[in-house]
Coordinates of C-alpha atoms in Angstrom, one line a residue:
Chain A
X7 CA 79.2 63.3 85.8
X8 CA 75.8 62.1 86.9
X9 CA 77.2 60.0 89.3
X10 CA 78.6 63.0 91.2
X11 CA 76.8 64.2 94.6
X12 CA 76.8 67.9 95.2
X13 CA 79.8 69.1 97.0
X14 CA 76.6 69.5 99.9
X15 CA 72.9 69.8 99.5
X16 CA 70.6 72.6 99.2
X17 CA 73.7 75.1 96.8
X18 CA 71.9 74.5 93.7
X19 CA 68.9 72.8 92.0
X20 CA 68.3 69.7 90.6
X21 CA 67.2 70.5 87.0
X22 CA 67.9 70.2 83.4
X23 CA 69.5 73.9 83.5
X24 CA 70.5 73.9 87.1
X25 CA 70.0 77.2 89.2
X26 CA 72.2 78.6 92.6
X27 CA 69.8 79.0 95.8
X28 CA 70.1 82.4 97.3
X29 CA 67.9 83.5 100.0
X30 CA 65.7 86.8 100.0
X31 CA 65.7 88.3 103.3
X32 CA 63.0 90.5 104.7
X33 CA 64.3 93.7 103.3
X34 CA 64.7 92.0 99.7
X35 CA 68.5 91.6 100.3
X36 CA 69.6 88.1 98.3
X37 CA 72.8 86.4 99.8
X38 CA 74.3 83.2 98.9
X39 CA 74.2 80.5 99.8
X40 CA 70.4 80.1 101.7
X41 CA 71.5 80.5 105.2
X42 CA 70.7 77.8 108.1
X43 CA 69.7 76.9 111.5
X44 CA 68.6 80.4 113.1
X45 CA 69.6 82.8 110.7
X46 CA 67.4 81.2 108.5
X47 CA 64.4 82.8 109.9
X48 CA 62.2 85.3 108.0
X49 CA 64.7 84.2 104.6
X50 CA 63.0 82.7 101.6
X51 CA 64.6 80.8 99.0
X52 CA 65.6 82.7 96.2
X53 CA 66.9 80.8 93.2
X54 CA 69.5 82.6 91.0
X55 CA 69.7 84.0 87.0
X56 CA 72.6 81.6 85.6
X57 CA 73.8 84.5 83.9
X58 CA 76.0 87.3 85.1
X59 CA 79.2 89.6 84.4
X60 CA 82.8 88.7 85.7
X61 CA 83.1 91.0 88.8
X62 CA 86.8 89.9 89.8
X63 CA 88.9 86.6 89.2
X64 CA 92.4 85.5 90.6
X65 CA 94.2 82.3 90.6
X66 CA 94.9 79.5 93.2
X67 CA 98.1 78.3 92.1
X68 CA 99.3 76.8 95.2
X69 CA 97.5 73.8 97.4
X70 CA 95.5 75.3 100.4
X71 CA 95.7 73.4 103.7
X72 CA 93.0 71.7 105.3
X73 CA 90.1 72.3 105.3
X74 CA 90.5 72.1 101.7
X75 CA 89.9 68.5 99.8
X76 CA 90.1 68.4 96.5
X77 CA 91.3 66.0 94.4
X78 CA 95.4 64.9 94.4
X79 CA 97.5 65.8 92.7
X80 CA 96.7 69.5 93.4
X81 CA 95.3 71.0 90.2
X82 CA 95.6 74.9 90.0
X83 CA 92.0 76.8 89.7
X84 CA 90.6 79.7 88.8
X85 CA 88.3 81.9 91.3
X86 CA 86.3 84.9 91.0
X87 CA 83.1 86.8 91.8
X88 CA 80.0 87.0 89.3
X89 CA 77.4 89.7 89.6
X90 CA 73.8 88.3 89.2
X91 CA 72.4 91.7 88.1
X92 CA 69.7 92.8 90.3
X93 CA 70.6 89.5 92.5
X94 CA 73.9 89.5 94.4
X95 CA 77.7 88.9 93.6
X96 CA 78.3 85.1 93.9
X97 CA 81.9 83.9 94.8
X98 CA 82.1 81.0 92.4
X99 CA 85.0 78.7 90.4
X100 CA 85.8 79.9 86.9
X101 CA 86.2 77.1 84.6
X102 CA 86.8 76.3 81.0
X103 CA 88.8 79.9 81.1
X104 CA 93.0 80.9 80.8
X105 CA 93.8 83.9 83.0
X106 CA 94.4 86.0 79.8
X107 CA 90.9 85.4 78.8
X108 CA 89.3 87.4 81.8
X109 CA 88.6 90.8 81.7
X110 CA 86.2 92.4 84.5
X111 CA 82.6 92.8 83.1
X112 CA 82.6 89.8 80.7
X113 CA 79.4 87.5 80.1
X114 CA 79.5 84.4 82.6
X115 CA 77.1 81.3 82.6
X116 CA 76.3 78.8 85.5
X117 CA 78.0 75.5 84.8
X118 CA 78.1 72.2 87.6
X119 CA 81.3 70.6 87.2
X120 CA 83.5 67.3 88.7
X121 CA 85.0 68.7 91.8
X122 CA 86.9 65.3 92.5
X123 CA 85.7 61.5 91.0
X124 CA 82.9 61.9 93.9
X125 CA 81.5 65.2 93.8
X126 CA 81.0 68.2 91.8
X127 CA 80.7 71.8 92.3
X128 CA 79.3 75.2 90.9
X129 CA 81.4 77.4 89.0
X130 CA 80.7 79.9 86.0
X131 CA 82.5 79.7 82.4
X132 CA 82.9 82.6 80.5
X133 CA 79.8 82.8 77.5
X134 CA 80.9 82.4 74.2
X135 CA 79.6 85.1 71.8
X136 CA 78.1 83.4 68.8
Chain B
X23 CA 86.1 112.0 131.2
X24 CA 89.6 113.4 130.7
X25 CA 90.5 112.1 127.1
X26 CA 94.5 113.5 127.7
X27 CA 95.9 110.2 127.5
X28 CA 99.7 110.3 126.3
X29 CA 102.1 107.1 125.6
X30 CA 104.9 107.5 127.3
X31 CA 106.7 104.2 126.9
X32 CA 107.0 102.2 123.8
X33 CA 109.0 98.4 123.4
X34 CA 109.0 95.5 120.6
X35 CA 110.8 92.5 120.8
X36 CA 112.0 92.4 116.9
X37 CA 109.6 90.8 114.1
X38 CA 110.1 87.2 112.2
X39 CA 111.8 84.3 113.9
X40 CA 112.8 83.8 117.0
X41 CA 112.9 80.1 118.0
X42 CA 113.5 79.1 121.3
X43 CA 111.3 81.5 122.4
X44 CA 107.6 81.5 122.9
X45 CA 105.2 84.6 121.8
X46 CA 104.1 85.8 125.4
X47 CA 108.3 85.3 126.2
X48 CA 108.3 88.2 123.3
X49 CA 105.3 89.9 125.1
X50 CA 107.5 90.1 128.5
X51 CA 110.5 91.1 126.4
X52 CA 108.7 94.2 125.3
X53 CA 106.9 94.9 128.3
X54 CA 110.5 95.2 130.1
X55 CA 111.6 97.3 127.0
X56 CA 108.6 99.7 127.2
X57 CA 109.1 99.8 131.3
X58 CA 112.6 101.0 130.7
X59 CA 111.8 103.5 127.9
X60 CA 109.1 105.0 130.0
X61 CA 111.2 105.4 133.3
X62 CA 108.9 103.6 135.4
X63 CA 108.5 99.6 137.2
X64 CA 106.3 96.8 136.2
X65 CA 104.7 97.9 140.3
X66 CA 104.0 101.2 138.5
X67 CA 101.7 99.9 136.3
X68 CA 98.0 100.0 137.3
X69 CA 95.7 98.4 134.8
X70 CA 97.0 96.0 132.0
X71 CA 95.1 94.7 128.7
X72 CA 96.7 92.4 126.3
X73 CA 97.0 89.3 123.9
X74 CA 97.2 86.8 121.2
X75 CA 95.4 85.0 118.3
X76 CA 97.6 82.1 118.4
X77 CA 100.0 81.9 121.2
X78 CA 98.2 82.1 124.5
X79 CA 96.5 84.3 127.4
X80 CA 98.5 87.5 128.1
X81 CA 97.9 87.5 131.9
X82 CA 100.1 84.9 132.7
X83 CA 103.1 87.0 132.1
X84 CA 102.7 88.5 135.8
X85 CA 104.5 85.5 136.6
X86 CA 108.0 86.8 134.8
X87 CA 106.9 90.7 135.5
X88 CA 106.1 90.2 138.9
X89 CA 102.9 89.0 141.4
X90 CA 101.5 92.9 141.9
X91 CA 98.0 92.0 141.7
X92 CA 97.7 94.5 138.6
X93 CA 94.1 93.8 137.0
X94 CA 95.4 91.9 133.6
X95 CA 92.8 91.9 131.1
X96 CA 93.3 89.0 128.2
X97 CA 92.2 90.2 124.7
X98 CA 91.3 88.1 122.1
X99 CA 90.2 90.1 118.9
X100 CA 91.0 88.2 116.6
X101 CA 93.3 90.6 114.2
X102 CA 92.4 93.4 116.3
X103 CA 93.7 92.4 119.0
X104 CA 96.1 94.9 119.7
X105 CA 94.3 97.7 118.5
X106 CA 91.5 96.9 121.3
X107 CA 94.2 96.5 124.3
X108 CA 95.2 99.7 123.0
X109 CA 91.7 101.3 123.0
X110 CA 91.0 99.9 126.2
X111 CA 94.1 101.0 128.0
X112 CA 93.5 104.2 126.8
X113 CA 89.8 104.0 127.8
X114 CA 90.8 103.3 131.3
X115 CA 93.2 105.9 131.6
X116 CA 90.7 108.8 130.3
X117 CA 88.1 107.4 132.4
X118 CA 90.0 108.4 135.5
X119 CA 90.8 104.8 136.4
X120 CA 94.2 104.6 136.2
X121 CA 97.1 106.8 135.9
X122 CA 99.2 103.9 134.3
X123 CA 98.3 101.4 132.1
X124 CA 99.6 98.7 129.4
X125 CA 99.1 97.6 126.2
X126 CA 100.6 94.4 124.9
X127 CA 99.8 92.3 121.7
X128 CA 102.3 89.3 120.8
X129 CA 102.2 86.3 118.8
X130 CA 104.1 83.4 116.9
X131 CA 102.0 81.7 113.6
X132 CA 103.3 78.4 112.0
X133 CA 105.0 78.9 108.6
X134 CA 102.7 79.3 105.5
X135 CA 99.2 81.0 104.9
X136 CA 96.9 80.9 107.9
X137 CA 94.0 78.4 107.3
X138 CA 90.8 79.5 109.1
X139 CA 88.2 77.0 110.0
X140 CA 84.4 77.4 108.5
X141 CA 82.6 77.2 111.5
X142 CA 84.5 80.1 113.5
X143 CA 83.6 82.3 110.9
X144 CA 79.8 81.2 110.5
X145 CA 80.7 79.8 107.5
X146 CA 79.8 76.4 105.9
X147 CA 81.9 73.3 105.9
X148 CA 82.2 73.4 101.8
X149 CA 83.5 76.9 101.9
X150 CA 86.4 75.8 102.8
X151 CA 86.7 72.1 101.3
X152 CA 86.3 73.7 97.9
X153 CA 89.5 76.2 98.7
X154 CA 87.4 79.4 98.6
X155 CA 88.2 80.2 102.0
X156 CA 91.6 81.8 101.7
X157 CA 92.6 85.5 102.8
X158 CA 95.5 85.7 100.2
X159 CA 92.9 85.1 97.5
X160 CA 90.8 88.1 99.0
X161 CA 93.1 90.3 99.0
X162 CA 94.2 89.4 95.2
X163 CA 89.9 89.8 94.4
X164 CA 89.8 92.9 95.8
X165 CA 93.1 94.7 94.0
X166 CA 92.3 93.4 90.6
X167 CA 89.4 94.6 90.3
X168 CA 90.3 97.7 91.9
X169 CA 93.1 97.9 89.3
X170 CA 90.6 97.8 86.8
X171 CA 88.5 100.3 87.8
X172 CA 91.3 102.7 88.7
X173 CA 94.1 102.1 86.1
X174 CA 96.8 100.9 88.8
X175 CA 99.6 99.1 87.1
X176 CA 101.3 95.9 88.1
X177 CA 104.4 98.0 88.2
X178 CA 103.1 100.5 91.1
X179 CA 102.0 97.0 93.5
X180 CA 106.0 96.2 92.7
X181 CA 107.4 99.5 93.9
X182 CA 105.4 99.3 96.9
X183 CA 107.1 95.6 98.2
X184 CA 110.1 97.5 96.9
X185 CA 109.9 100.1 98.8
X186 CA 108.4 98.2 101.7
X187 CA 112.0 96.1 101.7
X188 CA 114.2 98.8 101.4
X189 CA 112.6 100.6 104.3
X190 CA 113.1 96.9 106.1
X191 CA 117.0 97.3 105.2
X192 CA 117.3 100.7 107.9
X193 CA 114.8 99.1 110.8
X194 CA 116.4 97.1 113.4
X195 CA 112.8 95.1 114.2
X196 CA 112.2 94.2 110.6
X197 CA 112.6 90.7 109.9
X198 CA 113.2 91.2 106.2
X199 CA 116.2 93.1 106.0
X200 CA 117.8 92.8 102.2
X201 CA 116.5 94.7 99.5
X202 CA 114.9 93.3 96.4
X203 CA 114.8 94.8 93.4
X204 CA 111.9 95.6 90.8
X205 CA 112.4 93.1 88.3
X206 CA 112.6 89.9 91.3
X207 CA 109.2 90.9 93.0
X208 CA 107.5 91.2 89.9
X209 CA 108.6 88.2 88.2
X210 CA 108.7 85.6 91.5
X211 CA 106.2 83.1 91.4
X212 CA 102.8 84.3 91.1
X213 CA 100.5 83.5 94.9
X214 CA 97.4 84.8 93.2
X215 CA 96.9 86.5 90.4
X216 CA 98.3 89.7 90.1
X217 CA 100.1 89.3 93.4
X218 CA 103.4 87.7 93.3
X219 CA 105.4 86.1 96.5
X220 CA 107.4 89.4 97.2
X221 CA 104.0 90.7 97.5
X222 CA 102.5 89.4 100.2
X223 CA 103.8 89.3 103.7
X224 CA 104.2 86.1 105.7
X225 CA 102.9 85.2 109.1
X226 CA 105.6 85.9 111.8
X227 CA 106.5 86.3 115.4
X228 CA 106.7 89.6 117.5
X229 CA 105.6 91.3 120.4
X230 CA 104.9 95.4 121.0
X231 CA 104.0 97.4 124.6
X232 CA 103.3 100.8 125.1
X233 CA 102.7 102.1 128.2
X234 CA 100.1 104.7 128.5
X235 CA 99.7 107.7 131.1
X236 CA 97.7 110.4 132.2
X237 CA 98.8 114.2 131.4
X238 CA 99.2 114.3 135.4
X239 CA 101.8 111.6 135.4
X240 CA 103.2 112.7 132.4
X241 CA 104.3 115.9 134.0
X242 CA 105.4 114.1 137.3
X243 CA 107.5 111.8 135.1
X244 CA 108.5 114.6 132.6
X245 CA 107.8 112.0 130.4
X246 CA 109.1 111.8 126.6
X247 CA 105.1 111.2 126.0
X248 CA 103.4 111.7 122.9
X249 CA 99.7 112.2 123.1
X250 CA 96.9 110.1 121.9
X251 CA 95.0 112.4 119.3
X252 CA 92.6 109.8 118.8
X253 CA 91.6 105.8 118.2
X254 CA 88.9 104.7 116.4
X255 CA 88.0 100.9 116.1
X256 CA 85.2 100.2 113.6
X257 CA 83.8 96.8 112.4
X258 CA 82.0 96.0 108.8
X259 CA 78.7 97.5 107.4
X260 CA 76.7 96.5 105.2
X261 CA 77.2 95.9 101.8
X262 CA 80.9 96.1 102.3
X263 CA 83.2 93.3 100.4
X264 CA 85.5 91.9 103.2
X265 CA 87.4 87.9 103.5
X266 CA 85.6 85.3 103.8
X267 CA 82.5 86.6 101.6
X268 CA 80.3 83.9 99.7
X269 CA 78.4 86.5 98.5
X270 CA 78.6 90.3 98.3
X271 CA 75.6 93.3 98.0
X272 CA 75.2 94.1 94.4
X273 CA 76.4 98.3 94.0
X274 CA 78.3 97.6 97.3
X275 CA 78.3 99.9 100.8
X276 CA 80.7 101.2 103.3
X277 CA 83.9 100.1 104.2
X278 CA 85.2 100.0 107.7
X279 CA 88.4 101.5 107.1
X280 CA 86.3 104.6 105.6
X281 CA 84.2 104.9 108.8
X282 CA 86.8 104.4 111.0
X283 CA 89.6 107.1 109.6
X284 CA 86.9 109.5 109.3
X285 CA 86.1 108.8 112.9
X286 CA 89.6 109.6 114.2
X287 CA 89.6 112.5 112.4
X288 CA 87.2 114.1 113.5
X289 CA 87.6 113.1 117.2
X290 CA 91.3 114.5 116.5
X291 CA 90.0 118.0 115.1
X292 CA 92.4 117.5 112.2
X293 CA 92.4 116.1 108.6
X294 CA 94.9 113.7 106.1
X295 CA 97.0 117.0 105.4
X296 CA 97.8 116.9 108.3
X297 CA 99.3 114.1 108.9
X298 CA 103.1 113.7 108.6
X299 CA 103.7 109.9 108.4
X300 CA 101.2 106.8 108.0
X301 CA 101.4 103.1 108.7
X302 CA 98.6 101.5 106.9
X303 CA 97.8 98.0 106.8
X304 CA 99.7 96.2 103.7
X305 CA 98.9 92.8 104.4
X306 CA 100.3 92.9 100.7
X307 CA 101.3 95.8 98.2
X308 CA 97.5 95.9 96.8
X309 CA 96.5 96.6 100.3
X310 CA 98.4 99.8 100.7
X311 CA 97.5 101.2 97.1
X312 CA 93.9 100.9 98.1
X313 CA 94.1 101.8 102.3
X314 CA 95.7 105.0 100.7
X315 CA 92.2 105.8 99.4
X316 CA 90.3 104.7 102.2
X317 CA 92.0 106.1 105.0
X318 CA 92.0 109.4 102.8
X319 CA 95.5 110.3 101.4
X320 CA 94.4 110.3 98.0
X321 CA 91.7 109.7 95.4
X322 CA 91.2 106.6 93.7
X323 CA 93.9 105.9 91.0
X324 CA 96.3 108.7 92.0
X325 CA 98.3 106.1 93.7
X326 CA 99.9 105.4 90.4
X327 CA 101.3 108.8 90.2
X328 CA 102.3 108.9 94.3
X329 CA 104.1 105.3 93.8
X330 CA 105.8 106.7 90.3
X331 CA 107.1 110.1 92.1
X332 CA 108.3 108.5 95.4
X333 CA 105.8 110.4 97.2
X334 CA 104.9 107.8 100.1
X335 CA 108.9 107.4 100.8
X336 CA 110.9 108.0 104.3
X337 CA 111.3 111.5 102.2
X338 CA 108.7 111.9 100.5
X339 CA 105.9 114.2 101.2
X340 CA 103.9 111.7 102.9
X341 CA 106.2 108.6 104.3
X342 CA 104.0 105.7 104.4
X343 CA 105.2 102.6 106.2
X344 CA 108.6 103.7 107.5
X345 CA 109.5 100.2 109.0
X346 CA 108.7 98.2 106.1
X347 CA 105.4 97.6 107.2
X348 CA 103.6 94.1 107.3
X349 CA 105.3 93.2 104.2
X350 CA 108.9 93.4 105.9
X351 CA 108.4 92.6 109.7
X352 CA 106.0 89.6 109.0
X353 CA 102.4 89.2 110.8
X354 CA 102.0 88.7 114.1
X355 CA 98.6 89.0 114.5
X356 CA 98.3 90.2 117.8
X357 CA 101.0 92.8 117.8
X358 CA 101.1 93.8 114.0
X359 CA 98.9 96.7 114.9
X360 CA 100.7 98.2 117.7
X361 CA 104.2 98.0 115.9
X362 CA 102.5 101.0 113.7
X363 CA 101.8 102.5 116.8
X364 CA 105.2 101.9 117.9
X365 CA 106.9 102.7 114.5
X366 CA 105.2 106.4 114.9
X367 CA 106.3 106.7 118.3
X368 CA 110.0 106.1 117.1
X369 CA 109.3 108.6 114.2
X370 CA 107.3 111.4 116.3
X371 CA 110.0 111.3 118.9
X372 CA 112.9 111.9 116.1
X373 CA 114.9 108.3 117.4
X374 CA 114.0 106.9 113.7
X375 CA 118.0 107.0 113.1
X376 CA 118.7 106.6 109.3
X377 CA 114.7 106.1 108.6
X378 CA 114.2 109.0 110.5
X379 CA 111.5 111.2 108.6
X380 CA 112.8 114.5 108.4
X381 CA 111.6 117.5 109.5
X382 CA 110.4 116.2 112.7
X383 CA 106.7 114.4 111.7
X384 CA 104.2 115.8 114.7
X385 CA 101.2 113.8 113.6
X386 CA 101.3 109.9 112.8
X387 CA 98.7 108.1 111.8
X388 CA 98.6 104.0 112.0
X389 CA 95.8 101.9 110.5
X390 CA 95.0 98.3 110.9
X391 CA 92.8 95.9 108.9
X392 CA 92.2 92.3 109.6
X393 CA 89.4 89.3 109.2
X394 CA 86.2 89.6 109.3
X395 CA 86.3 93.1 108.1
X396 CA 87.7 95.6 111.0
X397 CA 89.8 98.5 111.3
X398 CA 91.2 100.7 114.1
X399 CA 93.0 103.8 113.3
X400 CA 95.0 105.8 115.8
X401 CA 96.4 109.3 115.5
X402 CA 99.3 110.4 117.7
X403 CA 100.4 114.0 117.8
X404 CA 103.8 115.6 119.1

């Protein structure tokens, strides 16, 4: 997986337990991702808690049109939104998860994963309970 | 100001397919309609507003209607399209400008979801490369958790596409017109999770006028008019989840639809129990369960009971979507919003036929919703 390039620079760091970058605007609102170009002004980098609660899911069961380029043959996926308590609600992948294991407030974690043999992505798997 | 501004003419050309025929050929075909159902020529008609998201300029139909040098003025609003022609006509008519004006919204989409480029929406290029940039996937987000929250049942976003198609079966401009029952929408193939194929709607073709009027020409015309109560067109605060969200404010905020129903309430003086039949925005089933809440029918989660006691059909106690909605005429962006408009005309004028609502409805009430978070509500009154 180490051969992988992010999907596109600056989404997340480059550590051993990698971290989303947000961006704290001036009134102490965090979005994602860290916005560019002009609108970046007066926003600071904000990196993210890689844990959070499962704020809504769905599934992408049929191929999206272009833009979209992942890898063929189309593989279904699982999407959803994970709160970053105190942060912001990230719209992320959901991996290493069936539909009937989702239920709306669950633990989540911050995983990178393949996206296609080239790149990866971020996404969030559900945290097992020990 | 005068803010007595009445519609007095109202035309579609009928929802789905038509090929062989362009969207602004639609557009003309329901200007003509809306001309002859008003009583008046295209040379009557003093100011026009109008347009498309994906099938061209509006203005260029003066070249079928006729060369009268009528000020045209192209609209492009993305999926409020029609809802600002119709503000704006309505604008120049209470401003004393005109005593006749158009609205017009048409279009004709290519089969299959819409895909929306990144960049138009400020967003970046792996947004959409990674398949997060879908509005059929928003729409699922927003109604599961919503479920949830408010213990709505897969069953109740069924009898809403159910009800939705059997409405379709009795209107002449639906473009689905067979019923189907319970068991099929809620076993078809699943588009994202909860919402199944019957419960989406596709996008379409169609066009809608309405021809607006002063209460001065209404009375020279003795017009079949119905008034203009109110419009209100309002776009996203903050902290509000709409499509197209990488990220959303922690606790949430205000939603558009809220700000702009309460606005047209209180600029028409009146309140939801007032209202005698709705067309809300049901870009799919979920959509309508939760626009109910937002545009202030119910509370949250008393949907289930409405849906279970037939309370938001034809003859129910508060008809919602007599037409069939989005979900059985199709989306044609530009125009989906003023077919509400139009369906409430038809019902407020008691020329609904076997949907008729009984009881002759004297307030109707259309919402639209649409990307990247807008709403315009309009209130007509008999």
């Amino acid at each position: 997986m180490s051969a992988r390039v992010p999907i596109a620079p600056g989404l997340w760091t480059d550590e051993a337990e990698p971290r989303l970058i947000g961006g704290r605007r001036a009134d102490g609102e965090i979005v994602f991702p860290m916005p560019d170009g002009d609108a970046a002004a007066r926003v600071e980098p904000a990196l993210l808690s890689r844990q959070g609660t499962l704020w809504s899911w769905t599934t992408q069961g049929f191929e999206p049109k272009e833009p979209y380029s992942g890898p063929q043959p189309f593989q279904p996926f699982l999407i959803g939104y994970v709160e970053l308590p105190g942060e912001v609600i990230v719209e992320t992948r959901i991996v290493d998860a069936a539909p009937a294991d989702l239920v709306i407030g669950m633990a989540m974690i911050f995983a990178v994963v393949p996206f296609d043999d080239a790149r990866s992505i971020y996404a969030f798997r559900p945290e097992r309970q020990p | 100001m005068n803010d007595d501004v009445h519609i007095i003419g109202a035309g579609i050309h009928p929802f789905g397919r038509t090929d062989g025929r362009s969207g602004r050929d639609q557009g003309v075909f329901a200007v003509r309609a809306a001309l002859e159902d008003a009583g008046i020529e295209w040379g009557d008609v003093e100011y026009a507003y109008g347009g498309s998201a994906a099938a061209g300029s509006a203005d260029i139909m003066v070249n079928e209607l006729g060369l009268t040098s009528v000020p045209f003025i192209n609209v492009a609003n993305g999926c409020a399209t029609g809802g600002s022609a119709l503000a704006a006509a309505r604008n120049a008519v209470a401003a004393g400008a005109c005593d006749i004006a158009l609205a017009v919204g048409f279009d004709k989409h290519p089969r299959g979801a819409f895909n929306a480029k990144p960049a138009e929406y400020g967003l970046p290029d792996w947004y959409g490369e990674t398949g997060m940039m879908l509005t059929t996937q928003f729409f699922a987000l927003k109604i599961q958790r919503y479920m949830a929250l408010h213990g709505i049942s897969r069953r109740t976003l069924g009898l809403v596409a159910e009800k939705a198609f059997r409405n379709g079966t009795l209107c002449d401009h639906a473009w689905r017109r067979s019923p189907v029952d319970l068991d099929t929408i809620l076993n078809a193939p699943v588009v994202n999770d909860p919402l199944t194929k019957y419960m989406f709607c596709s996008p379409a073709e169609g066009a809608v006028a309405l021809i607006l009027a002063s209460a001065k020409k209404v009375r020279e015309l003795g017009a079949d008019a119905v008034r203009i109560a109110s419009i209100a067109f309002r776009t996203r605060p903050e902290g509000s989840f709409e499509v197209f969200a990488p990220s959303i404010r922690v606790g949430g905020g205000g939603k558009p639809t809220e700000i702009a129903s309460r606005a047209a309430f209180e600029m028409a003086g009146i309140g939801p129990e007032d209202v005698s039949v709705a067309q809300l925005q049901d870009t799919e089933s979920g959509a309508e369960i939760m626009h109910m809440a937002e545009n202030g029918f119910c509370a949250d989660g008393e949907q289930e009971q409405w849906l279970a006691e037939g309370w938001s059909e034809i003859k129910g106690r508060m008809p919602i979507n007599t037409d069939g909605g989005c979900l059985a005429c199709g989306e044609p962006i530009g125009a989906s919003g003023l077919r509400q408009v139009y369906e409430n005309m038809v019902q407020l004028r008691g020329r609904g036929g076997e949907r008729q609502v009984p009881n002759g409805p004297k307030v109707g009430y259309s919402h639209v919703y649409g990307a990247p978070g807008l709403s315009a509500v309009a209130i007509l009154e008999r």
